[in-house]
mmCIF file of C-alpha atoms in Angstrom:
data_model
loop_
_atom_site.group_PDB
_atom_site.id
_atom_site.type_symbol
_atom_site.label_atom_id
_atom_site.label_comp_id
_atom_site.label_asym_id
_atom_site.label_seq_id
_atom_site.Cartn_x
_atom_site.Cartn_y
_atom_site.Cartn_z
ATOM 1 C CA UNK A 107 1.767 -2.338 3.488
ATOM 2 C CA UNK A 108 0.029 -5.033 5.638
ATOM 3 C CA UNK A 109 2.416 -4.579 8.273
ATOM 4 C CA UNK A 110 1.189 -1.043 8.426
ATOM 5 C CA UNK A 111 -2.388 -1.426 8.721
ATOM 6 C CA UNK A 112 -1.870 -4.610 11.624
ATOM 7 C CA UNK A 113 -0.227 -1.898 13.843
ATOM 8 C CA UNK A 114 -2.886 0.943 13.256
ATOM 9 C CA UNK A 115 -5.697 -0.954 13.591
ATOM 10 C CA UNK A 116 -5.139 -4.587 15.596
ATOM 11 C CA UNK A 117 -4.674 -4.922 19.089
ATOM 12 C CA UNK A 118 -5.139 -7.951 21.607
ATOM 13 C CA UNK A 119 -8.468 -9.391 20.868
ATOM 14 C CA UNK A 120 -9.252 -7.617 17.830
ATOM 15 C CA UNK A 121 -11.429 -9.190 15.210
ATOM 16 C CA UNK A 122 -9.794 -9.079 12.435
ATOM 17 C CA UNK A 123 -10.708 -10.228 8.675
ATOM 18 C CA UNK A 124 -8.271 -10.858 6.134
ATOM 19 C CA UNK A 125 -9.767 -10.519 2.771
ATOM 20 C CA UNK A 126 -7.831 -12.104 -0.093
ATOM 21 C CA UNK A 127 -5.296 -15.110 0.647
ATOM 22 C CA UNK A 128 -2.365 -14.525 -1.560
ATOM 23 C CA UNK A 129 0.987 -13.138 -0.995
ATOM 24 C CA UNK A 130 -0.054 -9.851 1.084
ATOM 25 C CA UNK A 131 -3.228 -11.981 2.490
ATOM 26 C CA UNK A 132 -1.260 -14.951 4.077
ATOM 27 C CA UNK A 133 1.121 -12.213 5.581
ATOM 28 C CA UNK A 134 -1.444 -10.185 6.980
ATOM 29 C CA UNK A 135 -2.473 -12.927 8.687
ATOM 30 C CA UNK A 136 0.766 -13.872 10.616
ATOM 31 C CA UNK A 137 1.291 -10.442 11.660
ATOM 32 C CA UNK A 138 -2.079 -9.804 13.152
ATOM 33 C CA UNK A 139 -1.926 -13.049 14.815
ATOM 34 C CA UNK A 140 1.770 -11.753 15.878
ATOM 35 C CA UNK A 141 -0.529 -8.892 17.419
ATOM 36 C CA UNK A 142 -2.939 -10.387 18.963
ATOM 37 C CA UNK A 143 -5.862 -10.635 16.957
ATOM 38 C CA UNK A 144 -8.221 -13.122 16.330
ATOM 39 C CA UNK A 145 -8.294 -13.700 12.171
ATOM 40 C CA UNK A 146 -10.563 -14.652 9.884
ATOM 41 C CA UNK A 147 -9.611 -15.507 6.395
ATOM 42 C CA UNK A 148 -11.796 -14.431 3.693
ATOM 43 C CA UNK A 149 -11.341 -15.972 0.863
ATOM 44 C CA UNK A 150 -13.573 -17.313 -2.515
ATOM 45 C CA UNK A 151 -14.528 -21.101 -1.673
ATOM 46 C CA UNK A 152 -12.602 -23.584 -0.067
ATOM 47 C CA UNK A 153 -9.606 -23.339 -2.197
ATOM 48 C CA UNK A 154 -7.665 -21.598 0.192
ATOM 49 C CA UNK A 155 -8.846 -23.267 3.446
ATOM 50 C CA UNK A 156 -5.737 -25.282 4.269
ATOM 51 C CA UNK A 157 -3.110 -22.194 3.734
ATOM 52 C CA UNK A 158 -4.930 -19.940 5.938
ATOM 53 C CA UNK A 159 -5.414 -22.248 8.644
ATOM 54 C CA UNK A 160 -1.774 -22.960 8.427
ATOM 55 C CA UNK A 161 -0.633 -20.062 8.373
ATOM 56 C CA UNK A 162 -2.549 -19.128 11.577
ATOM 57 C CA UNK A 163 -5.980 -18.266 11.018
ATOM 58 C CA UNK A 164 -8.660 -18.871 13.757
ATOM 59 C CA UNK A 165 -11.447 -19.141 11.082
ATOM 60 C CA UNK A 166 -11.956 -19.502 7.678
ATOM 61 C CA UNK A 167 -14.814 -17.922 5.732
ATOM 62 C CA UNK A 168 -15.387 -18.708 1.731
ATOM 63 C CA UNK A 169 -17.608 -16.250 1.366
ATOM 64 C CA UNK A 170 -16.455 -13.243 -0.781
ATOM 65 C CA UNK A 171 -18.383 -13.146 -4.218
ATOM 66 C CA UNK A 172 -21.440 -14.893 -2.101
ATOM 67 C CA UNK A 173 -23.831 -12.134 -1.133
ATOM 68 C CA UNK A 174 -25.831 -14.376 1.202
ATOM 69 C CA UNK A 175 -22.423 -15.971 2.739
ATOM 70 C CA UNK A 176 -20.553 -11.985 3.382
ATOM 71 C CA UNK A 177 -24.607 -11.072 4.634
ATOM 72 C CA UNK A 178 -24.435 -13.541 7.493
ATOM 73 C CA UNK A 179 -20.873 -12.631 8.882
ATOM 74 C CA UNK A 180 -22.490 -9.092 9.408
ATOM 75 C CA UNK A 181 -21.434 -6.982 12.177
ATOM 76 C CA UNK A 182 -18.494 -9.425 12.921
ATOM 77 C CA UNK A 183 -15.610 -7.848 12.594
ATOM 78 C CA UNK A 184 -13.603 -4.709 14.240
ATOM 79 C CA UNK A 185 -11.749 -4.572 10.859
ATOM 80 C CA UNK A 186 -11.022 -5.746 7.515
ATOM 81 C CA UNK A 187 -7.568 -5.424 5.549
ATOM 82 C CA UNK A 188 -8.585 -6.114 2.098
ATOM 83 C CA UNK A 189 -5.227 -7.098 0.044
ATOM 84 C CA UNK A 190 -7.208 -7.705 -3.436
ATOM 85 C CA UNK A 191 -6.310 -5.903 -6.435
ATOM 86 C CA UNK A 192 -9.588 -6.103 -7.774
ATOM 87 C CA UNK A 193 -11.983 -3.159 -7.101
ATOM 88 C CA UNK A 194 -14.897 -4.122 -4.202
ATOM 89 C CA UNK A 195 -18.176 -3.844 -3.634
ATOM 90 C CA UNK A 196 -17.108 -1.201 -0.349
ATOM 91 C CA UNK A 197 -20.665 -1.968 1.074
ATOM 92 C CA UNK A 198 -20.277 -5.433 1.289
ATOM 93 C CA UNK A 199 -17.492 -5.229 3.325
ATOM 94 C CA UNK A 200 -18.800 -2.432 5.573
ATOM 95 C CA UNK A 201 -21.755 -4.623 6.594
ATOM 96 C CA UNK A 202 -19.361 -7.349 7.826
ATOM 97 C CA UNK A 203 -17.818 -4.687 10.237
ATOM 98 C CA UNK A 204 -19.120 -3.313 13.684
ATOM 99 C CA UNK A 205 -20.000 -0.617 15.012
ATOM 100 C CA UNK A 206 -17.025 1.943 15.007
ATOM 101 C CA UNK A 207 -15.276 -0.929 12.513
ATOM 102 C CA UNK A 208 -12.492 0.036 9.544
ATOM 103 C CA UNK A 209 -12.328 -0.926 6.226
ATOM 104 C CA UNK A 210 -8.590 -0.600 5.438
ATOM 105 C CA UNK A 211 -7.678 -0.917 1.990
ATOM 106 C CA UNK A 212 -4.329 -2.570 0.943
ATOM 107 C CA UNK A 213 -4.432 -3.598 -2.917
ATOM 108 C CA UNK A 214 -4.581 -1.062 -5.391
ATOM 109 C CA UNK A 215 -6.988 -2.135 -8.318
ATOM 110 C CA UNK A 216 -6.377 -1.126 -12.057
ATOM 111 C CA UNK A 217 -6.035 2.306 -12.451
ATOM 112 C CA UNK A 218 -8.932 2.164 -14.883
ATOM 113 C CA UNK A 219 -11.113 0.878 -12.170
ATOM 114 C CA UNK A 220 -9.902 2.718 -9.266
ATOM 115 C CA UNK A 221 -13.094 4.312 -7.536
ATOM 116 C CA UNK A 222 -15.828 3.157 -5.127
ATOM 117 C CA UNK A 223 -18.766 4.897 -3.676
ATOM 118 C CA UNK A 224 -20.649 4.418 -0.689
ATOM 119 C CA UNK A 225 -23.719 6.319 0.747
ATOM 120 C CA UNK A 226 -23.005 8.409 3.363
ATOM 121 C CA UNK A 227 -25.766 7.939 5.823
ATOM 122 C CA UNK A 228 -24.728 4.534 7.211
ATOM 123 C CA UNK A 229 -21.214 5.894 7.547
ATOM 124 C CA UNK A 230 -22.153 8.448 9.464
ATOM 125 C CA UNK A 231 -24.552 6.672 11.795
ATOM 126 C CA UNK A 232 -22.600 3.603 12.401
ATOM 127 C CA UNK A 233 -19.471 5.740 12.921
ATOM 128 C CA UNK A 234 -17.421 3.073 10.618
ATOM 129 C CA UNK A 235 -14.078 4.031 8.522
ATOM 130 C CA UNK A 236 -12.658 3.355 5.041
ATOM 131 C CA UNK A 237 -8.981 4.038 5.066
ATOM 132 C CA UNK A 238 -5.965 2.868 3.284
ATOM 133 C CA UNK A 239 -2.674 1.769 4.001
ATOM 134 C CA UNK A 240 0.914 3.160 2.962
ATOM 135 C CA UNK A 241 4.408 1.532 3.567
ATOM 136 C CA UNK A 242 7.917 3.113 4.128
ATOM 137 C CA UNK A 243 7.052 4.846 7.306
ATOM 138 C CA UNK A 244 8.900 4.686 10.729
ATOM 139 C CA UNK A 245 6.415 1.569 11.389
ATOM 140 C CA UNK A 246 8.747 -0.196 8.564
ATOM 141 C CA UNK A 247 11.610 -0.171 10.917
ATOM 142 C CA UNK A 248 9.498 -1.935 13.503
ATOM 143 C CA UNK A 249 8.741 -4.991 10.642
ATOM 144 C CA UNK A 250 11.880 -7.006 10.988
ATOM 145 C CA UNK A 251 12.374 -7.687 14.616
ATOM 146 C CA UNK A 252 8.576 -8.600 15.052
ATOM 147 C CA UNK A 253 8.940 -10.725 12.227
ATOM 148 C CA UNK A 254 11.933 -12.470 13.572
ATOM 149 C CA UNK A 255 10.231 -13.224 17.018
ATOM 150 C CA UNK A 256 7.682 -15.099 14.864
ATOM 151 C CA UNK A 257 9.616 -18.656 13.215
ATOM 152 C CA UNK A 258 7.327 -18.521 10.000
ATOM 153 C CA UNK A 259 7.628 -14.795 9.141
ATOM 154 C CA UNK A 260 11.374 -15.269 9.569
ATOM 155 C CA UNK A 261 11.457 -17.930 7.293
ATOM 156 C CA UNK A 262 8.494 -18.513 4.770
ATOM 157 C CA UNK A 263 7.991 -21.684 3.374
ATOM 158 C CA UNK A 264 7.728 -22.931 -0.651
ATOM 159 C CA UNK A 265 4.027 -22.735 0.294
ATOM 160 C CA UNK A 266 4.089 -18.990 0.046
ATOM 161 C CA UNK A 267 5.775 -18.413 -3.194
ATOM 162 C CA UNK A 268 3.371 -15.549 -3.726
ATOM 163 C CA UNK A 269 5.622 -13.255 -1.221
ATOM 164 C CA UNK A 270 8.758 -11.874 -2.409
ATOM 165 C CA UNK A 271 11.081 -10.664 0.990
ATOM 166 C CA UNK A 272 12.927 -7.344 -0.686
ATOM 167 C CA UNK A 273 14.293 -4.878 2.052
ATOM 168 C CA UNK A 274 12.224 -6.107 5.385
ATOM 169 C CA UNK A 275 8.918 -5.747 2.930
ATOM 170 C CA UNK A 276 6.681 -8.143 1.744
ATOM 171 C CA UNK A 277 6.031 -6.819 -2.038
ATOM 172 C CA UNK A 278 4.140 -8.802 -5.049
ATOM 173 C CA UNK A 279 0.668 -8.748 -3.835
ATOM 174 C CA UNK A 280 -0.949 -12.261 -5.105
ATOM 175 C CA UNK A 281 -5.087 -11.719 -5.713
ATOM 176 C CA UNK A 282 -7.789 -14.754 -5.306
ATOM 177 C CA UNK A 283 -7.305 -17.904 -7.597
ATOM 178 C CA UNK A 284 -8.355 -15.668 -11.373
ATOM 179 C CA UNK A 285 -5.861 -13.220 -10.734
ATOM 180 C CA UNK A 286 -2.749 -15.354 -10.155
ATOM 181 C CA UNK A 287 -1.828 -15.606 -13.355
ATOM 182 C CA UNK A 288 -2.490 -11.635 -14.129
ATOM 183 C CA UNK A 289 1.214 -10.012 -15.105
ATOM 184 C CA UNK A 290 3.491 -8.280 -12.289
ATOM 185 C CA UNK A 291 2.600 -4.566 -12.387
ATOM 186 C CA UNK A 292 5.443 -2.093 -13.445
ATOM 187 C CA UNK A 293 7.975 -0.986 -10.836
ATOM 188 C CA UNK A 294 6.555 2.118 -8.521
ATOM 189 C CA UNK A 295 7.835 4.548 -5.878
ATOM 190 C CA UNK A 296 7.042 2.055 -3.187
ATOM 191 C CA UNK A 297 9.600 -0.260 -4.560
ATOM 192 C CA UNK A 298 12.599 2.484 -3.993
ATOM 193 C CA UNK A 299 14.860 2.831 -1.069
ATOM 194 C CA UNK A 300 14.412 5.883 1.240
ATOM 195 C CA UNK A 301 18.127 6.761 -0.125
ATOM 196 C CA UNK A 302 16.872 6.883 -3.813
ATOM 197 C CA UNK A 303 13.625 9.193 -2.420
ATOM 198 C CA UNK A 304 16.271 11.032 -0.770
ATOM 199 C CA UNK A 305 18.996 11.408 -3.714
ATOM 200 C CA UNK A 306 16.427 12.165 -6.176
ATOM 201 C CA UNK A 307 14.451 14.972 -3.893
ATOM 202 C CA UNK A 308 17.835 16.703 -3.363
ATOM 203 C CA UNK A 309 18.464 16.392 -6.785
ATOM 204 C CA UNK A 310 15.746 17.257 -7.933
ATOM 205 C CA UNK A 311 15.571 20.363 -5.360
ATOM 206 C CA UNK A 312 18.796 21.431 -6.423
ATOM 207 C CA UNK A 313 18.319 21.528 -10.464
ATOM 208 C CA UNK A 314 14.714 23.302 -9.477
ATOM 209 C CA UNK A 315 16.575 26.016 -7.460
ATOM 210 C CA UNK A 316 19.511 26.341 -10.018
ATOM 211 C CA UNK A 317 16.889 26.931 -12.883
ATOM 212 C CA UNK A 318 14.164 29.348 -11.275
ATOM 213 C CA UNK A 319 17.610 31.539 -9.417
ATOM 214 C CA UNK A 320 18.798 31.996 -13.381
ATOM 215 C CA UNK A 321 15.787 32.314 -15.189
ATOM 216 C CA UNK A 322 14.712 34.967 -12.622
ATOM 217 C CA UNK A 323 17.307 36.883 -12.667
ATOM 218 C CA UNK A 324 17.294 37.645 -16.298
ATOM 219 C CA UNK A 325 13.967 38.241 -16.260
ATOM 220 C CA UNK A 326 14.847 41.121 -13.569
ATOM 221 C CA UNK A 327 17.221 42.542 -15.789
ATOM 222 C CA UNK A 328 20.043 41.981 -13.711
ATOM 223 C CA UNK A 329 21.565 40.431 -16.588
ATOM 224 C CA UNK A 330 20.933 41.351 -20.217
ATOM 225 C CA UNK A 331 20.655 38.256 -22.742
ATOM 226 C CA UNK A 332 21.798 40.351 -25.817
ATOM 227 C CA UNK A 333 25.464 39.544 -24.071
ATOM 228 C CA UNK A 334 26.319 36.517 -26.372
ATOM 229 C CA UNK A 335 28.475 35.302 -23.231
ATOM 230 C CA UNK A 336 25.829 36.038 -20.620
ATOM 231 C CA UNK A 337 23.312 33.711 -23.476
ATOM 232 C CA UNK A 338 25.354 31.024 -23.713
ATOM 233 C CA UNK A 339 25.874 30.710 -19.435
ATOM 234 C CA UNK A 340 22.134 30.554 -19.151
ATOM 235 C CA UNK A 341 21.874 28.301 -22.311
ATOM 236 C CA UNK A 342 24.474 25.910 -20.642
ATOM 237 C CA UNK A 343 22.566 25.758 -17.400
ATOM 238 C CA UNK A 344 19.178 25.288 -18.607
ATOM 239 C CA UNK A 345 21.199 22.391 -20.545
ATOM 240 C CA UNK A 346 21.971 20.909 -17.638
ATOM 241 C CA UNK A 347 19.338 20.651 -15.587
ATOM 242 C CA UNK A 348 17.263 19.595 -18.374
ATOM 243 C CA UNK A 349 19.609 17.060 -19.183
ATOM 244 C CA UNK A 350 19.785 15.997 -15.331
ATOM 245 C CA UNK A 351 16.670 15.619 -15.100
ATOM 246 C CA UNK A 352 15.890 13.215 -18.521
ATOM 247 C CA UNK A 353 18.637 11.429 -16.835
ATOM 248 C CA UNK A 354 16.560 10.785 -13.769
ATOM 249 C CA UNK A 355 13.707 10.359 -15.220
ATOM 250 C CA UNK A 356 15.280 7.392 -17.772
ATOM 251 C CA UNK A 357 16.229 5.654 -14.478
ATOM 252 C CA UNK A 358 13.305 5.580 -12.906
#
């Protein structure tokens, strides 16, 4: 996910803040300096001072939660790849950026506190962008040899238990010092292969077709369902789709 939003949005010489230092945070910021950028860490107090500035950081700023502290770094930044899964005050950030900046999203919050609003006029008039950031695209492919050109991405230390390595993709997103400790959120659709998406899309395809080509063709009258042979056929292939697809569903 962090990988993805480094390549869309930071370039040689960027500005680039990194808000959160966990797992996602401390990768973030090895990749955008792996790009070029120069990277702030954003972080709440000192606490994570040291492991952003080793893991490459230019500057650190303990400033999130501290209205004064984010006021001050206004206008400083070309974007910000926020890796918290806590919800955000989306104006807060937005006043660090500049003009033209990008707010890029990478944690996903609760989903019972999963919106945000912002007014419209200063996002019109200062042209800046709140976007989000997906994984398993072609950029994926790209992850692995970058990350092997870099020593530290190839081989993360004890330091960064927070990161789990699981197919070329940093997963496990690690929050600010209070969230630590929350539980690891259920397996989701970002933690499948692109051969289970494709296997169960087929699949899925296939029972879909099978079911709609039978069902409509009694309906048409083509066949008549007072046939106790022609009943039972139909019975045995809603069956199986049905079945096929509690199957699927049971394995996630």
């Amino acid at each position: 996910t962090v990988f993805e939003a480094v390549v869309d949005y930071v370039t040689s010489g960027t500005r680039v803040g990194i808000a959160s230092i966990g797992g996602l945070g401390t990768a973030a910021i090895r990749f955008a300096k792996l790009f070029g950028g120069h990277v702030t860490a954003l972080s709440r107090g000192e606490a994570k001072r040291d492991k952003s500035l080793g893991a490459g950081a230019d500057a650190y700023e303990g400033c999130l939660g501290d209205a004064d502290a984010m006021n001050a770094l206004a206008g400083t930044f070309d974007v910000i790849i926020d890796t918290s899964p806590a919800n955000a005050d989306v104006a807060a950030y937005l006043a660090m950026l500049k003009f033209d900046g990008t707010y890029c999203r990478v944690g996903i919050p609760a989903a019972t506190d999963m919106t945000f609003k912002y007014d419209y006029i200063p996002l019109i008039f200062t042209q800046k962008k709140i976007a989000g950031s997906m994984s398993a695209t072609s950029y994926s492919q790209e992850m692995v040899p970058s990350s092997t050109k870099d020593e530290e991405l190839a081989a993360p230390t004890a330091a960064d238990a927070g990161d789990a390595v699981s197919d070329g993709f940093f997963v496990d997103p690690v929050g600010e010092e209070e969230e630590e400790s929350a539980p690891r959120p259920p397996r989701t659709m970002k933690d499948h292969s692109r051969r289970e998406y494709t296997f169960v899309l087929i699949t899925g395809l296939a029972l879909a077709c099978s079911a709609g080509y039978t069902n409509g063709v009694c309906l048409s009258g083509f066949i008549h369902p007072n046939d106790r042979d022609i009943r039972s056929s139909v019975a045995g292939v809603t069956g199986l789709y049905t079945g096929s697809a509690i199957n699927l569903g049971e394995g996630d």
